[in-house]
């Protein structure tokens, strides 16, 4: 979160970009969201805003080396494992080892097994850095509190 712009002089393009970022998506991290709700003069960085480019009912993957959104239809007829976590030392170590198991279990794209990462990352940068290392799908960057509470 940036402090209030007040009387600071920023290039107009930068100020416009910040205003636009504040009006798209929503703040994912609950603590950051509460801070913003208490002080509306704060301008949230786009790094804390949800992924509003993701189509409804889709997943994100970096399997081909670039970001791609895929329909939930890819899960039809498959056993799905949910991987709850966040970019941190414990989860990163677990993800590296779990990826080895995943590659043994899922040798072909048609194999009836898939993993979906449900992130608790606080920023889009953390989320993307972590998801890029995963051979499986992920829910797009957003507040997944309801999913954590349900499962």
Short mmCIF file of C-alpha atoms in Angstrom, two decimals:
data_model
loop_
_atom_site.label_atom_id
_atom_site.label_comp_id
_atom_site.label_asym_id
_atom_site.label_seq_id
_atom_site.Cartn_x
_atom_site.Cartn_y
_atom_site.Cartn_z
CA UNK A 1 0.00 0.00 0.00
CA UNK A 2 1.26 3.43 -0.86
CA UNK A 3 0.78 6.40 1.46
CA UNK A 4 -1.64 9.11 0.42
CA UNK A 5 -0.38 11.02 -2.60
CA UNK A 6 -1.31 14.32 -0.91
CA UNK A 7 0.71 17.15 -2.41
CA UNK A 8 3.40 14.86 -3.87
CA UNK A 9 4.07 15.42 -7.54
CA UNK A 10 4.17 12.20 -9.52
CA UNK A 11 4.10 11.98 -13.30
CA UNK A 12 0.48 12.04 -14.43
CA UNK A 13 0.75 8.61 -16.08
CA UNK A 14 1.93 7.05 -12.81
CA UNK A 15 -0.88 8.64 -10.83
CA UNK A 16 -3.44 7.49 -13.42
CA UNK A 17 -2.08 3.93 -13.31
CA UNK A 18 -2.35 3.87 -9.52
CA UNK A 19 -5.92 5.17 -9.63
CA UNK A 20 -6.84 2.56 -12.25
CA UNK A 21 -5.26 -0.21 -10.17
CA UNK A 22 -7.31 0.89 -7.18
CA UNK A 23 -10.47 0.50 -9.23
CA UNK A 24 -9.90 -2.97 -10.66
CA UNK A 25 -9.95 -6.23 -8.76
CA UNK A 26 -10.19 -6.27 -4.99
CA UNK A 27 -7.63 -6.42 -2.21
CA UNK A 28 -6.92 -10.09 -1.54
CA UNK A 29 -5.13 -10.01 1.82
CA UNK A 30 -7.68 -9.44 4.62
CA UNK A 31 -5.24 -7.35 6.74
CA UNK A 32 -4.43 -5.06 3.82
CA UNK A 33 -8.12 -4.81 2.95
CA UNK A 34 -8.97 -3.72 6.53
CA UNK A 35 -6.19 -1.11 6.47
CA UNK A 36 -7.54 0.28 3.21
CA UNK A 37 -11.11 0.33 4.54
CA UNK A 38 -9.95 2.35 7.57
CA UNK A 39 -8.09 4.91 5.43
CA UNK A 40 -9.46 5.39 1.91
CA UNK A 41 -6.64 7.81 1.08
CA UNK A 42 -4.29 4.85 0.77
CA UNK A 43 -3.77 3.68 -2.80
CA UNK A 44 -3.37 -0.12 -3.09
CA UNK A 45 -0.66 -1.43 -5.36
CA UNK A 46 -1.86 -3.73 -8.12
CA UNK A 47 0.25 -6.47 -6.50
CA UNK A 48 -2.36 -6.91 -3.75
CA UNK A 49 -5.39 -6.84 -6.06
CA UNK A 50 -7.14 -9.97 -7.27
CA UNK A 51 -6.60 -11.45 -10.72
CA UNK A 52 -9.52 -9.87 -12.55
CA UNK A 53 -8.32 -11.16 -15.93
CA UNK A 54 -9.17 -14.77 -15.06
CA UNK A 55 -12.28 -16.03 -16.83
CA UNK A 56 -15.04 -17.30 -14.51
CA UNK A 57 -14.63 -20.88 -13.33
CA UNK A 58 -11.08 -21.19 -14.60
CA UNK A 59 -7.67 -22.22 -13.33
CA UNK A 60 -4.24 -20.81 -14.02
CA UNK A 61 -1.17 -22.77 -15.04
CA UNK A 62 2.38 -22.06 -16.19
CA UNK A 63 2.91 -25.60 -17.57
CA UNK A 64 3.89 -24.40 -21.03
CA UNK A 65 6.29 -21.80 -19.62
CA UNK A 66 3.78 -18.98 -19.88
CA UNK A 67 0.65 -18.05 -17.98
CA UNK A 68 -2.47 -19.74 -19.30
CA UNK A 69 -6.05 -19.94 -18.08
CA UNK A 70 -7.85 -23.28 -18.49
CA UNK A 71 -11.51 -24.15 -18.03
CA UNK A 72 -12.71 -26.19 -15.08
CA UNK A 73 -13.76 -28.78 -17.67
CA UNK A 74 -10.21 -30.20 -17.52
CA UNK A 75 -11.16 -31.73 -14.16
CA UNK A 76 -14.11 -33.73 -15.50
CA UNK A 77 -13.72 -37.42 -14.68
CA UNK A 78 -10.57 -36.88 -12.57
CA UNK A 79 -9.70 -37.40 -8.94
CA UNK A 80 -8.77 -33.94 -7.67
CA UNK A 81 -6.42 -33.20 -4.78
CA UNK A 82 -6.48 -29.72 -3.24
CA UNK A 83 -3.12 -28.31 -2.14
CA UNK A 84 -3.61 -25.49 0.38
CA UNK A 85 -0.58 -23.31 0.97
CA UNK A 86 1.35 -20.11 0.46
CA UNK A 87 4.78 -19.13 -0.81
CA UNK A 88 6.95 -19.84 2.22
CA UNK A 89 9.84 -22.14 3.21
CA UNK A 90 7.69 -25.05 4.42
CA UNK A 91 5.27 -25.00 1.48
CA UNK A 92 8.03 -24.53 -1.11
CA UNK A 93 9.91 -27.56 0.24
CA UNK A 94 6.74 -29.62 0.33
CA UNK A 95 5.76 -28.50 -3.20
CA UNK A 96 9.16 -29.55 -4.62
CA UNK A 97 8.81 -33.04 -3.13
CA UNK A 98 5.12 -33.33 -3.98
CA UNK A 99 5.91 -32.38 -7.61
CA UNK A 100 8.11 -35.49 -7.84
CA UNK A 101 5.21 -37.67 -6.66
CA UNK A 102 2.81 -35.86 -9.00
CA UNK A 103 5.01 -36.57 -12.04
CA UNK A 104 5.14 -40.27 -11.15
CA UNK A 105 1.37 -40.50 -10.64
CA UNK A 106 0.45 -38.32 -13.60
CA UNK A 107 2.62 -39.35 -16.52
CA UNK A 108 0.14 -38.35 -19.24
CA UNK A 109 -2.20 -35.37 -19.48
CA UNK A 110 -5.08 -37.84 -19.84
CA UNK A 111 -4.31 -39.59 -16.52
CA UNK A 112 -7.37 -39.28 -14.24
CA UNK A 113 -5.63 -37.30 -11.48
CA UNK A 114 -5.08 -33.57 -10.94
CA UNK A 115 -3.91 -31.25 -8.19
CA UNK A 116 -5.29 -27.74 -7.68
CA UNK A 117 -3.31 -25.21 -5.64
CA UNK A 118 -5.48 -23.04 -3.37
CA UNK A 119 -3.28 -20.14 -2.37
CA UNK A 120 -3.15 -18.01 0.75
CA UNK A 121 -0.48 -15.76 -0.72
CA UNK A 122 -0.60 -12.09 0.27
CA UNK A 123 0.61 -10.67 -3.04
CA UNK A 124 0.31 -11.54 -6.71
CA UNK A 125 4.11 -11.52 -6.99
CA UNK A 126 4.42 -14.22 -4.28
CA UNK A 127 1.61 -16.20 -5.86
CA UNK A 128 3.07 -16.12 -9.39
CA UNK A 129 6.57 -16.97 -8.17
CA UNK A 130 5.25 -20.04 -6.37
CA UNK A 131 2.77 -21.20 -9.02
CA UNK A 132 5.42 -21.02 -11.77
CA UNK A 133 7.25 -23.87 -10.00
CA UNK A 134 4.19 -26.14 -9.98
CA UNK A 135 3.30 -28.74 -12.61
CA UNK A 136 -0.39 -28.60 -11.60
CA UNK A 137 -3.27 -26.13 -11.77
CA UNK A 138 -4.04 -23.28 -9.37
CA UNK A 139 -7.02 -21.14 -8.54
CA UNK A 140 -6.30 -17.61 -9.78
CA UNK A 141 -4.93 -15.10 -7.23
CA UNK A 142 -7.83 -14.08 -5.02
CA UNK A 143 -9.17 -14.31 -1.48
CA UNK A 144 -9.71 -18.05 -0.96
CA UNK A 145 -10.93 -17.79 2.63
CA UNK A 146 -14.26 -19.47 1.79
CA UNK A 147 -12.45 -22.44 0.22
CA UNK A 148 -10.15 -22.76 3.26
CA UNK A 149 -13.17 -22.66 5.59
CA UNK A 150 -15.08 -25.27 3.60
CA UNK A 151 -12.25 -27.79 3.28
#
